[in-house]
Coordinates of C-alpha atoms in Angstrom, one line a residue:
M17 CA 37.9 1.8 3.2
L18 CA 38.1 -0.8 0.8
K19 CA 34.6 -2.2 1.6
Q20 CA 32.9 1.2 1.3
T21 CA 34.7 1.7 -2.1
F22 CA 33.0 -1.4 -3.4
T23 CA 29.8 -0.7 -1.7
I24 CA 29.8 2.9 -3.4
A25 CA 30.8 1.6 -6.9
A26 CA 28.2 -1.4 -6.7
L27 CA 25.2 1.4 -5.9
S28 CA 26.8 3.8 -8.6
T29 CA 26.7 1.1 -11.2
A30 CA 23.0 0.3 -10.1
L31 CA 21.7 4.0 -10.2
A32 CA 23.4 4.3 -13.6
G33 CA 20.8 2.1 -14.9
S34 CA 18.4 4.8 -14.6
L35 CA 19.8 6.2 -17.7
V36 CA 17.9 4.2 -20.0
S37 CA 14.7 4.6 -18.0
A38 CA 11.4 6.5 -18.6
A39 CA 11.9 10.1 -19.6
N40 CA 10.6 13.1 -17.7
A41 CA 10.0 11.1 -14.6
T42 CA 9.2 12.8 -11.2
P43 CA 9.2 11.5 -7.8
Q44 CA 5.5 10.6 -8.2
N45 CA 6.0 8.3 -10.9
F46 CA 7.1 5.9 -8.2
V47 CA 4.0 6.0 -6.2
G48 CA 1.9 3.0 -6.6
N49 CA 1.4 -0.4 -5.9
W50 CA 4.4 -2.8 -7.6
I51 CA 4.1 -6.5 -8.2
N52 CA 6.9 -8.8 -8.7
V53 CA 6.7 -10.2 -12.4
N54 CA 8.1 -13.5 -11.2
S55 CA 5.3 -15.0 -9.4
N56 CA 7.8 -17.7 -8.1
T57 CA 10.2 -15.4 -6.3
S58 CA 11.8 -16.3 -3.2
G59 CA 12.6 -12.8 -2.2
I60 CA 10.4 -9.5 -2.7
T61 CA 7.1 -10.2 -3.7
R62 CA 5.8 -6.7 -3.9
F63 CA 6.0 -3.1 -2.6
V64 CA 3.7 0.2 -2.2
I65 CA 5.0 3.3 -2.4
T66 CA 3.1 6.1 -1.2
Q67 CA 3.4 9.9 -0.8
Q68 CA 3.3 12.1 2.5
G69 CA 3.7 15.9 1.6
K70 CA 7.1 15.8 0.0
E71 CA 8.3 12.5 1.5
L72 CA 8.0 9.1 -0.4
R73 CA 7.3 6.1 1.8
I74 CA 8.1 2.5 0.5
Q75 CA 6.4 -0.6 2.4
V76 CA 8.0 -3.9 1.3
F77 CA 6.6 -7.4 1.4
G78 CA 8.8 -10.6 1.2
K79 CA 8.2 -14.3 0.3
C80 CA 7.0 -16.0 3.3
H81 CA 4.6 -18.8 4.4
P82 CA 1.4 -18.8 4.7
T83 CA 1.5 -15.1 4.0
D84 CA 4.1 -12.5 2.9
C85 CA 6.1 -11.1 5.4
D86 CA 5.8 -7.0 6.0
W87 CA 9.1 -5.5 6.2
G88 CA 7.4 -2.3 7.3
S89 CA 7.7 1.2 6.2
A90 CA 11.0 3.2 5.1
S91 CA 11.9 6.4 3.5
L92 CA 12.3 6.6 -0.1
V93 CA 14.9 9.0 -1.7
T94 CA 15.1 9.5 -5.5
Y95 CA 17.5 11.0 -7.5
G96 CA 18.2 12.5 -10.9
R97 CA 21.5 12.4 -13.2
N98 CA 22.9 15.8 -11.7
V99 CA 22.1 18.7 -9.3
Q100 CA 19.8 20.3 -11.5
D101 CA 17.9 17.3 -13.1
P102 CA 14.2 17.0 -11.8
N103 CA 13.9 13.9 -13.8
H104 CA 14.3 11.3 -11.0
T105 CA 14.2 7.9 -12.4
A106 CA 16.3 6.3 -9.7
A107 CA 15.6 6.0 -5.7
T108 CA 17.1 4.0 -2.6
A109 CA 15.6 2.8 0.5
T110 CA 17.4 1.1 3.5
Y111 CA 15.9 -1.5 6.0
S112 CA 18.0 -2.7 9.0
P113 CA 16.5 -5.8 10.7
S114 CA 18.5 -7.3 13.8
F115 CA 20.6 -9.4 11.6
A116 CA 21.4 -7.7 8.3
R117 CA 21.3 -4.3 6.3
N118 CA 19.2 -4.4 3.0
T119 CA 20.1 -1.5 0.5
L120 CA 17.3 -1.2 -2.1
V121 CA 18.0 0.4 -5.3
L122 CA 15.1 1.0 -7.7
N123 CA 15.1 2.4 -11.4
L124 CA 12.1 3.3 -13.2
Q125 CA 12.0 1.5 -16.7
G126 CA 9.8 0.8 -19.6
A127 CA 7.3 3.3 -21.2
R128 CA 6.0 5.9 -18.9
G129 CA 7.9 4.3 -16.1
S130 CA 5.5 1.3 -16.2
Q131 CA 8.2 -1.2 -14.6
I132 CA 10.8 -0.8 -11.8
N133 CA 13.8 -2.7 -11.9
L134 CA 15.0 -3.3 -8.0
Q135 CA 18.3 -4.4 -6.8
N136 CA 18.4 -5.7 -3.1
F137 CA 22.1 -5.7 -1.6
T138 CA 21.9 -7.7 1.6
Q139 CA 25.0 -7.0 3.9
F140 CA 24.8 -9.5 7.1
V141 CA 25.6 -8.0 10.5
D142 CA 25.2 -11.1 12.8
N143 CA 28.6 -12.6 12.4
S144 CA 27.0 -15.8 11.1
G145 CA 29.7 -16.0 8.4
R146 CA 27.0 -15.9 5.8
Q147 CA 28.2 -14.3 2.4
N148 CA 26.6 -11.1 1.5
Y149 CA 24.7 -11.0 -1.7
F150 CA 22.3 -9.2 -4.1
T151 CA 19.3 -9.7 -5.9
Q152 CA 17.9 -8.0 -9.2
E153 CA 14.0 -8.4 -10.2
S154 CA 11.5 -6.5 -12.2
F155 CA 8.1 -5.1 -11.0
R156 CA 5.2 -4.0 -12.7
Q157 CA 2.6 -1.4 -11.3
V158 CA -0.9 -2.6 -10.7
A159 CA -3.9 -0.5 -9.3
L160 CA -4.7 -0.8 -5.7
T161 CA -8.2 -1.9 -6.1
P162 CA -10.1 -2.9 -3.0
R163 CA -11.9 -6.3 -3.6
L164 CA -15.2 -6.4 -1.4
V165 CA -16.9 -9.4 -0.3
F166 CA -20.2 -9.9 1.7
K167 CA -19.8 -11.7 5.0
G168 CA -23.5 -12.3 6.0
T169 CA -25.6 -10.8 8.4
E170 CA -26.2 -10.4 12.0
A171 CA -29.3 -9.4 14.1
Y172 CA -29.2 -7.1 17.0
T173 CA -30.8 -4.8 19.2
A174 CA -29.9 -1.1 19.9
N175 CA -32.0 2.0 21.3
G176 CA -35.1 -0.4 21.6
K177 CA -35.0 -1.2 17.9
Q178 CA -34.2 -4.5 16.1
W179 CA -31.6 -4.2 13.2
I180 CA -29.7 -6.2 10.6
R181 CA -26.1 -5.7 10.2
Y182 CA -24.7 -6.5 6.9
K183 CA -20.9 -7.5 7.2
L184 CA -18.5 -6.5 4.5
A185 CA -14.6 -6.9 4.2
I186 CA -11.9 -6.2 1.9
A187 CA -10.4 -9.4 0.9
N188 CA -7.0 -8.0 -0.4
K189 CA -6.7 -5.8 2.6
E190 CA -3.0 -6.5 2.8
I191 CA -2.2 -4.7 -0.4
F192 CA -2.9 -1.3 1.6
P193 CA 0.0 0.2 3.5
A194 CA -0.6 0.6 7.3
E195 CA 0.3 4.5 6.8
L196 CA -2.8 5.1 5.0
F197 CA -4.6 4.5 8.3
G198 CA -2.5 6.4 10.6
P199 CA -4.0 9.2 12.5
A200 CA -3.7 12.7 10.6
P201 CA -4.5 15.6 12.9
D202 CA -3.4 17.9 10.5
L203 CA -6.5 17.1 8.2
P204 CA -9.9 17.8 8.9
P205 CA -11.4 16.3 11.8
C206 CA -14.2 13.6 11.9
G207 CA -16.9 15.3 14.2
S208 CA -15.0 16.0 17.5
N209 CA -12.3 13.5 16.5
T210 CA -9.3 15.3 15.8
Q211 CA -7.1 12.2 15.3
A212 CA -9.2 10.6 12.5
S213 CA -7.3 8.3 10.2
R214 CA -5.7 9.8 7.1
T215 CA -8.1 7.1 5.0
W216 CA -11.8 7.4 5.1
V217 CA -14.2 4.4 4.2
D218 CA -17.6 5.0 2.7
I219 CA -20.2 2.4 1.8
F220 CA -22.4 3.2 -1.1
N221 CA -25.6 2.0 -2.8
T222 CA -24.7 0.6 -6.2
A223 CA -28.2 1.7 -7.7
N224 CA -28.0 5.3 -7.1
N225 CA -24.5 6.1 -5.8
Q226 CA -25.9 7.4 -2.4
R227 CA -23.6 7.0 0.6
I228 CA -25.0 4.6 3.2
Y229 CA -22.2 4.8 6.0
G230 CA -18.7 5.3 6.7
F231 CA -15.6 4.9 8.9
C232 CA -13.2 7.9 9.4
A233 CA -11.0 6.0 12.6
L234 CA -9.8 2.8 11.0
S235 CA -6.2 2.3 12.5
S236 CA -4.9 -0.4 10.1
P237 CA -5.3 -2.3 7.0
Q238 CA -6.8 -5.2 9.4
D239 CA -9.6 -3.2 10.1
L240 CA -11.0 -3.4 6.4
D241 CA -12.0 -7.0 7.5
S242 CA -14.8 -5.5 9.7
L243 CA -16.6 -3.0 7.8
W244 CA -20.5 -2.9 8.2
F245 CA -23.7 -0.9 7.9
A246 CA -27.2 -1.7 9.2
V247 CA -30.9 -1.4 8.4
E248 CA -33.9 -1.6 10.7
R249 CA -35.3 -5.1 10.6
G250 CA -38.4 -4.9 8.0
T251 CA -36.6 -2.5 5.9
A252 CA -35.2 -3.6 2.6
P253 CA -31.3 -3.3 2.2
P254 CA -29.9 -2.0 -1.0
R255 CA -29.4 -5.0 -3.7
Q256 CA -25.8 -4.0 -4.2
V257 CA -23.1 -1.8 -2.4
Y258 CA -19.7 -0.8 -3.2
V259 CA -17.0 0.8 -1.0
V260 CA -14.5 3.8 -1.5
L261 CA -11.3 4.2 0.3
T262 CA -10.2 8.1 0.3
D263 CA -6.8 8.9 1.0
R264 CA -7.2 12.5 2.2
R265 CA -3.7 13.6 1.9
T266 CA -3.2 12.8 -1.7
N267 CA -7.0 13.1 -2.6
T268 CA -6.8 9.6 -4.3
A269 CA -10.0 7.4 -4.3
Y270 CA -9.7 3.6 -4.4
R271 CA -13.2 2.1 -5.6
S272 CA -14.2 -1.3 -5.0
N273 CA -16.2 -3.8 -7.1
S274 CA -20.0 -4.0 -6.1
V275 CA -21.3 -7.0 -4.2
T276 CA -25.1 -8.5 -4.0
L277 CA -26.0 -8.7 -0.3
R278 CA -29.7 -10.6 -1.4

């Protein structure tokens, strides 16, 4: 009981920090891509918060080598100051790996909620004798902007014709949460595919903004490494292209930079 009392008191103190946070915030103010202001952190490097209907989800990444460790996705619950307060400036999420329990407390801060103060309470449950501890760090919001790169060409034959495939990739694919590419049977199908992904990816000609090709069944951010379109051999390709990732659930479009193909 004493341990529970201390835990509740600590969380209450952390949540109280939201009293100085951004005014008139809603749960949607938490949505976005958040980067630790300390690039040398040994803890949480970044997190992405998305919305699915009325539910918010958080995907956390921790410092690892050679790439950050993905903690996976968890539910994020937001809070106001009282039962009638829609101004939600605080939130919590819980992660439970096999060896510990992590309770995250987030507070919106700064002008228009431009920063989040995150406290991570770690409780060890593996009988290792390690002391429970907490950390506190600040995060700033940055745009989810796909960074498109051109990977080269590949010749192939299909249907009796010769083609040139132009291979593309999103170099920063890891910033996009996996849930964006889950099947979305409740959204319009892609042709006869009723399990089309939540996010569709389309390739456009930069010169005239005309759509060239698209993907509607990508299953993970890793698939963003294998984008392509093809033109028949002897046909000039566009000089430059860009891609747009469209989250159909929130009607949010993420446009990349343009890349030169020739």
